[in-house]
């Protein structure tokens, strides 16, 4: 019995994550302190972009914007989506069938108890929204469901 207890203690000690195995955060090209982001962004932008929040559906004027142009990150102006890839998903958030390659990065979000594919700006790390596999089948089949407050629209000249 004593040997079993020692074995369990040894296994426990080697399987636990110690302080030396901390998660490392990706270094982004645009990197600011929380205080700097708070001075640059509105409360709602900060909540969505820096705290991975979600705006209310149908609250963004960009949801029904069908003008030609480019959607850029509201935090760092990185071009993220082109207007020709925007479609009305009926979800209440601006939706796109593809991103501008290399400017959007992906990760996993397990905050709701199941895994979703999260999207964030590849330059500043700002949370954008999520991508799902229920988009238009005639194109990519993807629905990039993006918080409008995370975007700025730059009209085509």
GROMACS .gro file of N, CA and C in nm:
model
  471
    1UNK      N    1   0.083  -0.119   0.000
    1UNK     CA    2   0.000   0.000   0.000
    1UNK      C    3   0.087   0.125   0.000
    2UNK      N    4   0.195   0.120   0.077
    2UNK     CA    5   0.286   0.234   0.086
    2UNK      C    6   0.349   0.262  -0.051
    3UNK      N    7   0.387   0.155  -0.122
    3UNK     CA    8   0.448   0.169  -0.255
    3UNK      C    9   0.349   0.229  -0.355
    4UNK      N   10   0.222   0.191  -0.344
    4UNK     CA   11   0.119   0.246  -0.431
    4UNK      C   12   0.103   0.396  -0.408
    5UNK      N   13   0.106   0.436  -0.283
    5UNK     CA   14   0.094   0.578  -0.249
    5UNK      C   15   0.213   0.657  -0.305
    6UNK      N   16   0.333   0.604  -0.291
    6UNK     CA   17   0.453   0.670  -0.344
    6UNK      C   18   0.444   0.679  -0.496
    7UNK      N   19   0.399   0.572  -0.561
    7UNK     CA   20   0.385   0.572  -0.707
    7UNK      C   21   0.285   0.678  -0.751
    8UNK      N   22   0.172   0.688  -0.683
    8UNK     CA   23   0.072   0.789  -0.717
    8UNK      C   24   0.125   0.931  -0.700
    9UNK      N   25   0.200   0.954  -0.596
    9UNK     CA   26   0.258   1.086  -0.572
    9UNK      C   27   0.358   1.120  -0.682
   10UNK      N   28   0.439   1.027  -0.721
   10UNK     CA   29   0.539   1.048  -0.826
   10UNK      C   30   0.469   1.076  -0.960
   11UNK      N   31   0.367   0.996  -0.994
   11UNK     CA   32   0.293   1.019  -1.119
   11UNK      C   33   0.226   1.155  -1.118
   12UNK      N   34   0.167   1.192  -1.007
   12UNK     CA   35   0.102   1.322  -0.995
   12UNK      C   36   0.202   1.435  -1.015
   13UNK      N   37   0.317   1.424  -0.955
   13UNK     CA   38   0.419   1.530  -0.963
   13UNK      C   39   0.469   1.549  -1.106
   14UNK      N   40   0.484   1.441  -1.183
   14UNK     CA   41   0.535   1.452  -1.319
   14UNK      C   42   0.428   1.491  -1.419
   15UNK      N   43   0.302   1.474  -1.387
   15UNK     CA   44   0.194   1.506  -1.480
   15UNK      C   45   0.134   1.644  -1.458
   16UNK      N   46   0.164   1.708  -1.349
   16UNK     CA   47   0.109   1.841  -1.322
   16UNK      C   48   0.189   1.946  -1.397
   17UNK      N   49   0.120   2.049  -1.441
   17UNK     CA   50   0.189   2.160  -1.505
   17UNK      C   51   0.245   2.251  -1.397
   18UNK      N   52   0.371   2.273  -1.404
   18UNK     CA   53   0.434   2.363  -1.309
   18UNK      C   54   0.437   2.505  -1.363
   19UNK      N   55   0.492   2.596  -1.287
   19UNK     CA   56   0.503   2.736  -1.327
   19UNK      C   57   0.591   2.755  -1.449
   20UNK      N   58   0.676   2.657  -1.477
   20UNK     CA   59   0.765   2.671  -1.591
   20UNK      C   60   0.695   2.643  -1.724
   21UNK      N   61   0.573   2.590  -1.720
   21UNK     CA   62   0.500   2.558  -1.842
   21UNK      C   63   0.388   2.657  -1.869
   22UNK      N   64   0.412   2.782  -1.843
   22UNK     CA   65   0.310   2.884  -1.867
   22UNK      C   66   0.287   2.902  -2.015
   23UNK      N   67   0.165   2.938  -2.050
   23UNK     CA   68   0.131   2.967  -2.189
   23UNK      C   69   0.207   3.090  -2.236
   24UNK      N   70   0.261   3.082  -2.354
   24UNK     CA   71   0.325   3.199  -2.410
   24UNK      C   72   0.229   3.266  -2.506
   25UNK      N   73   0.222   3.397  -2.503
   25UNK     CA   74   0.135   3.470  -2.593
   25UNK      C   75   0.210   3.508  -2.718
   26UNK      N   76   0.140   3.503  -2.831
   26UNK     CA   77   0.199   3.540  -2.959
   26UNK      C   78   0.233   3.688  -2.958
   27UNK      N   79   0.347   3.721  -3.012
   27UNK     CA   80   0.385   3.862  -3.026
   27UNK      C   81   0.326   3.914  -3.156
   28UNK      N   82   0.248   4.019  -3.148
   28UNK     CA   83   0.186   4.079  -3.266
   28UNK      C   84   0.266   4.200  -3.310
   29UNK      N   85   0.257   4.232  -3.439
   29UNK     CA   86   0.327   4.348  -3.493
   29UNK      C   87   0.284   4.475  -3.422
   30UNK      N   88   0.153   4.490  -3.399
   30UNK     CA   89   0.100   4.602  -3.322
   30UNK      C   90   0.067   4.549  -3.183
   31UNK      N   91   0.140   4.596  -3.084
   31UNK     CA   92   0.123   4.550  -2.948
   31UNK      C   93   0.117   4.670  -2.854
   32UNK      N   94   0.011   4.677  -2.775
   32UNK     CA   95  -0.007   4.790  -2.683
   32UNK      C   96  -0.050   4.736  -2.548
   33UNK      N   97  -0.033   4.818  -2.446
   33UNK     CA   98  -0.080   4.780  -2.313
   33UNK      C   99  -0.232   4.796  -2.309
   34UNK      N  100  -0.293   4.737  -2.208
   34UNK     CA  101  -0.437   4.749  -2.192
   34UNK      C  102  -0.477   4.896  -2.177
   35UNK      N  103  -0.398   4.973  -2.105
   35UNK     CA  104  -0.427   5.116  -2.087
   35UNK      C  105  -0.421   5.191  -2.221
   36UNK      N  106  -0.323   5.157  -2.305
   36UNK     CA  107  -0.312   5.222  -2.436
   36UNK      C  108  -0.433   5.187  -2.524
   37UNK      N  109  -0.474   5.059  -2.522
   37UNK     CA  110  -0.592   5.020  -2.601
   37UNK      C  111  -0.716   5.094  -2.550
   38UNK      N  112  -0.729   5.109  -2.419
   38UNK     CA  113  -0.847   5.176  -2.362
   38UNK      C  114  -0.855   5.322  -2.405
   39UNK      N  115  -0.741   5.387  -2.424
   39UNK     CA  116  -0.745   5.527  -2.468
   39UNK      C  117  -0.777   5.538  -2.618
   40UNK      N  118  -0.741   5.436  -2.695
   40UNK     CA  119  -0.761   5.438  -2.840
   40UNK      C  120  -0.902   5.392  -2.881
   41UNK      N  121  -0.957   5.296  -2.810
   41UNK     CA  122  -1.082   5.232  -2.850
   41UNK      C  123  -1.200   5.280  -2.765
   42UNK      N  124  -1.320   5.275  -2.823
   42UNK     CA  125  -1.441   5.302  -2.745
   42UNK      C  126  -1.461   5.186  -2.647
   43UNK      N  127  -1.550   5.203  -2.551
   43UNK     CA  128  -1.576   5.096  -2.454
   43UNK      C  129  -1.621   4.968  -2.524
   44UNK      N  130  -1.711   4.982  -2.622
   44UNK     CA  131  -1.762   4.865  -2.694
   44UNK      C  132  -1.652   4.801  -2.779
   45UNK      N  133  -1.571   4.881  -2.847
   45UNK     CA  134  -1.459   4.827  -2.926
   45UNK      C  135  -1.361   4.752  -2.835
   46UNK      N  136  -1.330   4.810  -2.720
   46UNK     CA  137  -1.238   4.747  -2.626
   46UNK      C  138  -1.294   4.613  -2.579
   47UNK      N  139  -1.423   4.612  -2.545
   47UNK     CA  140  -1.489   4.490  -2.497
   47UNK      C  141  -1.481   4.378  -2.601
   48UNK      N  142  -1.507   4.409  -2.725
   48UNK     CA  143  -1.506   4.308  -2.831
   48UNK      C  144  -1.363   4.273  -2.873
   49UNK      N  145  -1.284   4.373  -2.909
   49UNK     CA  146  -1.151   4.347  -2.965
   49UNK      C  147  -1.050   4.295  -2.863
   50UNK      N  148  -1.053   4.346  -2.741
   50UNK     CA  149  -0.949   4.312  -2.644
   50UNK      C  150  -0.996   4.210  -2.540
   51UNK      N  151  -1.128   4.199  -2.518
   51UNK     CA  152  -1.181   4.107  -2.417
   51UNK      C  153  -1.262   3.992  -2.479
   52UNK      N  154  -1.260   3.982  -2.612
   52UNK     CA  155  -1.329   3.876  -2.687
   52UNK      C  156  -1.479   3.875  -2.660
   53UNK      N  157  -1.536   3.995  -2.646
   53UNK     CA  158  -1.680   4.006  -2.627
   53UNK      C  159  -1.755   3.993  -2.758
   54UNK      N  160  -1.888   4.003  -2.748
   54UNK     CA  161  -1.974   3.996  -2.866
   54UNK      C  162  -2.075   4.109  -2.858
   55UNK      N  163  -2.088   4.182  -2.969
   55UNK     CA  164  -2.190   4.287  -2.973
   55UNK      C  165  -2.327   4.224  -2.994
   56UNK      N  166  -2.431   4.298  -2.962
   56UNK     CA  167  -2.567   4.250  -2.983
   56UNK      C  168  -2.592   4.231  -3.133
   57UNK      N  169  -2.664   4.126  -3.170
   57UNK     CA  170  -2.696   4.108  -3.313
   57UNK      C  171  -2.782   4.223  -3.363
   58UNK      N  172  -2.767   4.256  -3.491
   58UNK     CA  173  -2.841   4.362  -3.561
   58UNK      C  174  -2.812   4.502  -3.506
   59UNK      N  175  -2.704   4.519  -3.429
   59UNK     CA  176  -2.672   4.650  -3.372
   59UNK      C  177  -2.571   4.728  -3.457
   60UNK      N  178  -2.506   4.664  -3.551
   60UNK     CA  179  -2.403   4.731  -3.632
   60UNK      C  180  -2.459   4.781  -3.764
   61UNK      N  181  -2.427   4.905  -3.796
   61UNK     CA  182  -2.467   4.960  -3.927
   61UNK      C  183  -2.395   4.888  -4.041
   62UNK      N  184  -2.284   4.822  -4.012
   62UNK     CA  185  -2.210   4.749  -4.116
   62UNK      C  186  -2.280   4.619  -4.156
   63UNK      N  187  -2.374   4.574  -4.076
   63UNK     CA  188  -2.445   4.451  -4.108
   63UNK      C  189  -2.518   4.463  -4.243
   64UNK      N  190  -2.578   4.576  -4.269
   64UNK     CA  191  -2.654   4.597  -4.394
   64UNK      C  192  -2.580   4.690  -4.492
   65UNK      N  193  -2.451   4.705  -4.474
   65UNK     CA  194  -2.372   4.787  -4.565
   65UNK      C  195  -2.336   4.703  -4.688
   66UNK      N  196  -2.376   4.750  -4.806
   66UNK     CA  197  -2.348   4.676  -4.929
   66UNK      C  198  -2.267   4.759  -5.028
   67UNK      N  199  -2.201   4.863  -4.980
   67UNK     CA  200  -2.116   4.946  -5.066
   67UNK      C  201  -1.986   4.872  -5.096
   68UNK      N  202  -1.921   4.912  -5.207
   68UNK     CA  203  -1.792   4.853  -5.243
   68UNK      C  204  -1.683   4.913  -5.156
   69UNK      N  205  -1.592   4.828  -5.112
   69UNK     CA  206  -1.481   4.874  -5.031
   69UNK      C  207  -1.417   4.761  -4.953
   70UNK      N  208  -1.344   4.801  -4.850
   70UNK     CA  209  -1.269   4.706  -4.769
   70UNK      C  210  -1.303   4.727  -4.622
   71UNK      N  211  -1.315   4.617  -4.550
   71UNK     CA  212  -1.338   4.620  -4.406
   71UNK      C  213  -1.204   4.599  -4.337
   72UNK      N  214  -1.167   4.693  -4.252
   72UNK     CA  215  -1.037   4.688  -4.185
   72UNK      C  216  -1.056   4.673  -4.034
   73UNK      N  217  -0.953   4.632  -3.966
   73UNK     CA  218  -0.955   4.618  -3.821
   73UNK      C  219  -0.975   4.756  -3.757
   74UNK      N  220  -1.070   4.766  -3.666
   74UNK     CA  221  -1.099   4.893  -3.599
   74UNK      C  222  -0.985   4.935  -3.506
   75UNK      N  223  -0.898   4.842  -3.470
   75UNK     CA  224  -0.788   4.874  -3.380
   75UNK      C  225  -0.660   4.916  -3.452
   76UNK      N  226  -0.632   4.853  -3.568
   76UNK     CA  227  -0.501   4.879  -3.632
   76UNK      C  228  -0.509   4.906  -3.782
   77UNK      N  229  -0.629   4.911  -3.838
   77UNK     CA  230  -0.651   4.941  -3.980
   77UNK      C  231  -0.599   4.836  -4.078
   78UNK      N  232  -0.575   4.714  -4.032
   78UNK     CA  233  -0.533   4.606  -4.121
   78UNK      C  234  -0.652   4.563  -4.208
   79UNK      N  235  -0.638   4.556  -4.340
   79UNK     CA  236  -0.746   4.509  -4.425
   79UNK      C  237  -0.779   4.362  -4.394
   80UNK      N  238  -0.907   4.333  -4.366
   80UNK     CA  239  -0.947   4.199  -4.324
   80UNK      C  240  -1.040   4.129  -4.423
   81UNK      N  241  -1.138   4.204  -4.477
   81UNK     CA  242  -1.239   4.147  -4.566
   81UNK      C  243  -1.271   4.244  -4.678
   82UNK      N  244  -1.301   4.190  -4.797
   82UNK     CA  245  -1.342   4.272  -4.911
   82UNK      C  246  -1.494   4.266  -4.925
   83UNK      N  247  -1.553   4.375  -4.972
   83UNK     CA  248  -1.699   4.383  -4.984
   83UNK      C  249  -1.755   4.276  -5.078
   84UNK      N  250  -1.680   4.235  -5.178
   84UNK     CA  251  -1.733   4.134  -5.271
   84UNK      C  252  -1.751   3.997  -5.206
   85UNK      N  253  -1.696   3.979  -5.087
   85UNK     CA  254  -1.710   3.852  -5.015
   85UNK      C  255  -1.812   3.860  -4.902
   86UNK      N  256  -1.883   3.974  -4.893
   86UNK     CA  257  -1.984   3.993  -4.789
   86UNK      C  258  -2.118   3.939  -4.837
   87UNK      N  259  -2.193   3.879  -4.746
   87UNK     CA  260  -2.327   3.831  -4.780
   87UNK      C  261  -2.417   3.845  -4.657
   88UNK      N  262  -2.547   3.845  -4.680
   88UNK     CA  263  -2.644   3.857  -4.571
   88UNK      C  264  -2.675   3.718  -4.518
   89UNK      N  265  -2.624   3.687  -4.400
   89UNK     CA  266  -2.645   3.555  -4.340
   89UNK      C  267  -2.773   3.549  -4.259
   90UNK      N  268  -2.832   3.666  -4.230
   90UNK     CA  269  -2.952   3.670  -4.149
   90UNK      C  270  -2.926   3.653  -4.000
   91UNK      N  271  -2.799   3.650  -3.962
   91UNK     CA  272  -2.763   3.627  -3.821
   91UNK      C  273  -2.759   3.755  -3.738
   92UNK      N  274  -2.748   3.870  -3.806
   92UNK     CA  275  -2.739   3.997  -3.734
   92UNK      C  276  -2.598   4.050  -3.722
   93UNK      N  277  -2.502   3.981  -3.778
   93UNK     CA  278  -2.363   4.027  -3.778
   93UNK      C  279  -2.312   4.029  -3.922
   94UNK      N  280  -2.221   4.120  -3.954
   94UNK     CA  281  -2.161   4.118  -4.088
   94UNK      C  282  -2.097   3.982  -4.114
   95UNK      N  283  -2.125   3.926  -4.231
   95UNK     CA  284  -2.075   3.793  -4.264
   95UNK      C  285  -2.004   3.795  -4.398
   96UNK      N  286  -1.898   3.717  -4.406
   96UNK     CA  287  -1.814   3.710  -4.526
   96UNK      C  288  -1.786   3.564  -4.556
   97UNK      N  289  -1.766   3.530  -4.685
   97UNK     CA  290  -1.735   3.392  -4.718
   97UNK      C  291  -1.584   3.366  -4.725
   98UNK      N  292  -1.504   3.472  -4.719
   98UNK     CA  293  -1.359   3.453  -4.709
   98UNK      C  294  -1.293   3.579  -4.658
   99UNK      N  295  -1.177   3.559  -4.598
   99UNK     CA  296  -1.097   3.669  -4.543
   99UNK      C  297  -0.987   3.707  -4.641
  100UNK      N  298  -0.921   3.818  -4.613
  100UNK     CA  299  -0.800   3.853  -4.689
  100UNK      C  300  -0.688   3.767  -4.631
  101UNK      N  301  -0.640   3.676  -4.711
  101UNK     CA  302  -0.545   3.576  -4.665
  101UNK      C  303  -0.423   3.639  -4.597
  102UNK      N  304  -0.388   3.584  -4.483
  102UNK     CA  305  -0.272   3.628  -4.408
  102UNK      C  306  -0.301   3.738  -4.306
  103UNK      N  307  -0.417   3.804  -4.317
  103UNK     CA  308  -0.449   3.915  -4.227
  103UNK      C  309  -0.543   3.875  -4.114
  104UNK      N  310  -0.601   3.756  -4.125
  104UNK     CA  311  -0.689   3.703  -4.021
  104UNK      C  312  -0.626   3.574  -3.969
  105UNK      N  313  -0.617   3.564  -3.837
  105UNK     CA  314  -0.561   3.444  -3.775
  105UNK      C  315  -0.673   3.369  -3.703
  106UNK      N  316  -0.651   3.243  -3.678
  106UNK     CA  317  -0.754   3.157  -3.623
  106UNK      C  318  -0.706   3.088  -3.496
  107UNK      N  319  -0.800   3.060  -3.409
  107UNK     CA  320  -0.771   2.988  -3.285
  107UNK      C  321  -0.897   2.917  -3.240
  108UNK      N  322  -0.892   2.857  -3.121
  108UNK     CA  323  -1.007   2.787  -3.066
  108UNK      C  324  -1.065   2.866  -2.950
  109UNK      N  325  -1.197   2.865  -2.942
  109UNK     CA  326  -1.270   2.932  -2.834
  109UNK      C  327  -1.360   2.827  -2.770
  110UNK      N  328  -1.337   2.800  -2.642
  110UNK     CA  329  -1.416   2.700  -2.570
  110UNK      C  330  -1.500   2.764  -2.459
  111UNK      N  331  -1.525   2.893  -2.467
  111UNK     CA  332  -1.594   2.966  -2.361
  111UNK      C  333  -1.739   2.924  -2.340
  112UNK      N  334  -1.803   2.866  -2.440
  112UNK     CA  335  -1.944   2.826  -2.427
  112UNK      C  336  -1.961   2.679  -2.394
  113UNK      N  337  -1.850   2.611  -2.365
  113UNK     CA  338  -1.857   2.469  -2.331
  113UNK      C  339  -1.838   2.378  -2.451
  114UNK      N  340  -1.821   2.436  -2.569
  114UNK     CA  341  -1.789   2.358  -2.688
  114UNK      C  342  -1.691   2.441  -2.770
  115UNK      N  343  -1.623   2.375  -2.862
  115UNK     CA  344  -1.518   2.442  -2.938
  115UNK      C  345  -1.574   2.514  -3.060
  116UNK      N  346  -1.532   2.640  -3.077
  116UNK     CA  347  -1.564   2.717  -3.196
  116UNK      C  348  -1.433   2.771  -3.252
  117UNK      N  349  -1.432   2.797  -3.383
  117UNK     CA  350  -1.314   2.854  -3.447
  117UNK      C  351  -1.320   3.005  -3.437
  118UNK      N  352  -1.232   3.062  -3.356
  118UNK     CA  353  -1.227   3.205  -3.333
  118UNK      C  354  -1.140   3.272  -3.439
  119UNK      N  355  -1.175   3.396  -3.472
  119UNK     CA  356  -1.095   3.475  -3.566
  119UNK      C  357  -1.045   3.599  -3.494
  120UNK      N  358  -0.922   3.634  -3.524
  120UNK     CA  359  -0.866   3.759  -3.471
  120UNK      C  360  -0.773   3.821  -3.574
  121UNK      N  361  -0.750   3.949  -3.558
  121UNK     CA  362  -0.660   4.022  -3.647
  121UNK      C  363  -0.520   3.965  -3.631
  122UNK      N  364  -0.457   3.930  -3.742
  122UNK     CA  365  -0.323   3.872  -3.737
  122UNK      C  366  -0.216   3.975  -3.702
  123UNK      N  367  -0.250   4.104  -3.709
  123UNK     CA  368  -0.152   4.209  -3.682
  123UNK      C  369  -0.155   4.257  -3.537
  124UNK      N  370  -0.277   4.276  -3.480
  124UNK     CA  371  -0.286   4.326  -3.342
  124UNK      C  372  -0.348   4.227  -3.245
  125UNK      N  373  -0.401   4.116  -3.295
  125UNK     CA  374  -0.461   4.015  -3.208
  125UNK      C  375  -0.603   4.045  -3.166
  126UNK      N  376  -0.663   4.151  -3.219
  126UNK     CA  377  -0.799   4.187  -3.180
  126UNK      C  378  -0.900   4.078  -3.218
  127UNK      N  379  -0.990   4.047  -3.125
  127UNK     CA  380  -1.095   3.947  -3.149
  127UNK      C  381  -1.194   4.003  -3.251
  128UNK      N  382  -1.224   3.924  -3.354
  128UNK     CA  383  -1.316   3.965  -3.459
  128UNK      C  384  -1.450   3.894  -3.449
  129UNK      N  385  -1.448   3.765  -3.428
  129UNK     CA  386  -1.569   3.684  -3.426
  129UNK      C  387  -1.534   3.538  -3.442
  130UNK      N  388  -1.618   3.465  -3.517
  130UNK     CA  389  -1.598   3.321  -3.535
  130UNK      C  390  -1.627   3.283  -3.680
  131UNK      N  391  -1.574   3.170  -3.721
  131UNK     CA  392  -1.601   3.119  -3.856
  131UNK      C  393  -1.672   2.984  -3.844
  132UNK      N  394  -1.774   2.967  -3.928
  132UNK     CA  395  -1.856   2.846  -3.926
  132UNK      C  396  -1.861   2.786  -4.067
  133UNK      N  397  -1.900   2.660  -4.075
  133UNK     CA  398  -1.907   2.589  -4.203
  133UNK      C  399  -2.048   2.589  -4.262
  134UNK      N  400  -2.124   2.695  -4.242
  134UNK     CA  401  -2.260   2.701  -4.295
  134UNK      C  402  -2.280   2.821  -4.387
  135UNK      N  403  -2.173   2.860  -4.456
  135UNK     CA  404  -2.180   2.971  -4.550
  135UNK      C  405  -2.225   2.926  -4.688
  136UNK      N  406  -2.220   3.016  -4.785
  136UNK     CA  407  -2.266   2.984  -4.921
  136UNK      C  408  -2.187   2.868  -4.982
  137UNK      N  409  -2.257   2.764  -5.021
  137UNK     CA  410  -2.194   2.644  -5.079
  137UNK      C  411  -2.133   2.673  -5.216
  138UNK      N  412  -2.188   2.772  -5.287
  138UNK     CA  413  -2.137   2.801  -5.422
  138UNK      C  414  -2.001   2.872  -5.417
  139UNK      N  415  -1.959   2.916  -5.299
  139UNK     CA  416  -1.826   2.978  -5.288
  139UNK      C  417  -1.740   2.890  -5.196
  140UNK      N  418  -1.714   2.935  -5.074
  140UNK     CA  419  -1.623   2.863  -4.985
  140UNK      C  420  -1.694   2.773  -4.885
  141UNK      N  421  -1.824   2.795  -4.863
  141UNK     CA  422  -1.896   2.720  -4.761
  141UNK      C  423  -1.871   2.774  -4.621
  142UNK      N  424  -1.793   2.881  -4.610
  142UNK     CA  425  -1.760   2.942  -4.481
  142UNK      C  426  -1.848   3.062  -4.453
  143UNK      N  427  -1.877   3.084  -4.324
  143UNK     CA  428  -1.944   3.206  -4.278
  143UNK      C  429  -1.858   3.267  -4.170
  144UNK      N  430  -1.786   3.372  -4.207
  144UNK     CA  431  -1.706   3.448  -4.111
  144UNK      C  432  -1.803   3.546  -4.047
  145UNK      N  433  -1.844   3.516  -3.925
  145UNK     CA  434  -1.944   3.594  -3.851
  145UNK      C  435  -1.867   3.694  -3.764
  146UNK      N  436  -1.868   3.822  -3.805
  146UNK     CA  437  -1.776   3.920  -3.748
  146UNK      C  438  -1.853   4.030  -3.675
  147UNK      N  439  -1.803   4.068  -3.559
  147UNK     CA  440  -1.860   4.181  -3.486
  147UNK      C  441  -1.835   4.308  -3.566
  148UNK      N  442  -1.942   4.382  -3.597
  148UNK     CA  443  -1.928   4.506  -3.673
  148UNK      C  444  -1.842   4.609  -3.602
  149UNK      N  445  -1.846   4.611  -3.470
  149UNK     CA  446  -1.768   4.708  -3.393
  149UNK      C  447  -1.617   4.681  -3.404
  150UNK      N  448  -1.580   4.561  -3.447
  150UNK     CA  449  -1.439   4.526  -3.466
  150UNK      C  450  -1.387   4.573  -3.601
  151UNK      N  451  -1.478   4.628  -3.683
  151UNK     CA  452  -1.443   4.667  -3.819
  151UNK      C  453  -1.463   4.816  -3.844
  152UNK      N  454  -1.388   4.867  -3.941
  152UNK     CA  455  -1.414   4.998  -4.001
  152UNK      C  456  -1.427   4.972  -4.150
  153UNK      N  457  -1.515   5.047  -4.215
  153UNK     CA  458  -1.535   5.030  -4.358
  153UNK      C  459  -1.467   5.142  -4.434
  154UNK      N  460  -1.386   5.106  -4.532
  154UNK     CA  461  -1.317   5.202  -4.618
  154UNK      C  462  -1.378   5.188  -4.756
  155UNK      N  463  -1.457   5.290  -4.800
  155UNK     CA  464  -1.522   5.281  -4.932
  155UNK      C  465  -1.418   5.280  -5.044
  156UNK      N  466  -1.455   5.212  -5.155
  156UNK     CA  467  -1.369   5.210  -5.273
  156UNK      C  468  -1.374   5.348  -5.338
  157UNK      N  469  -1.258   5.397  -5.382
  157UNK     CA  470  -1.251   5.532  -5.443
  157UNK      C  471  -1.274   5.525  -5.590
   0.00000   0.00000   0.00000
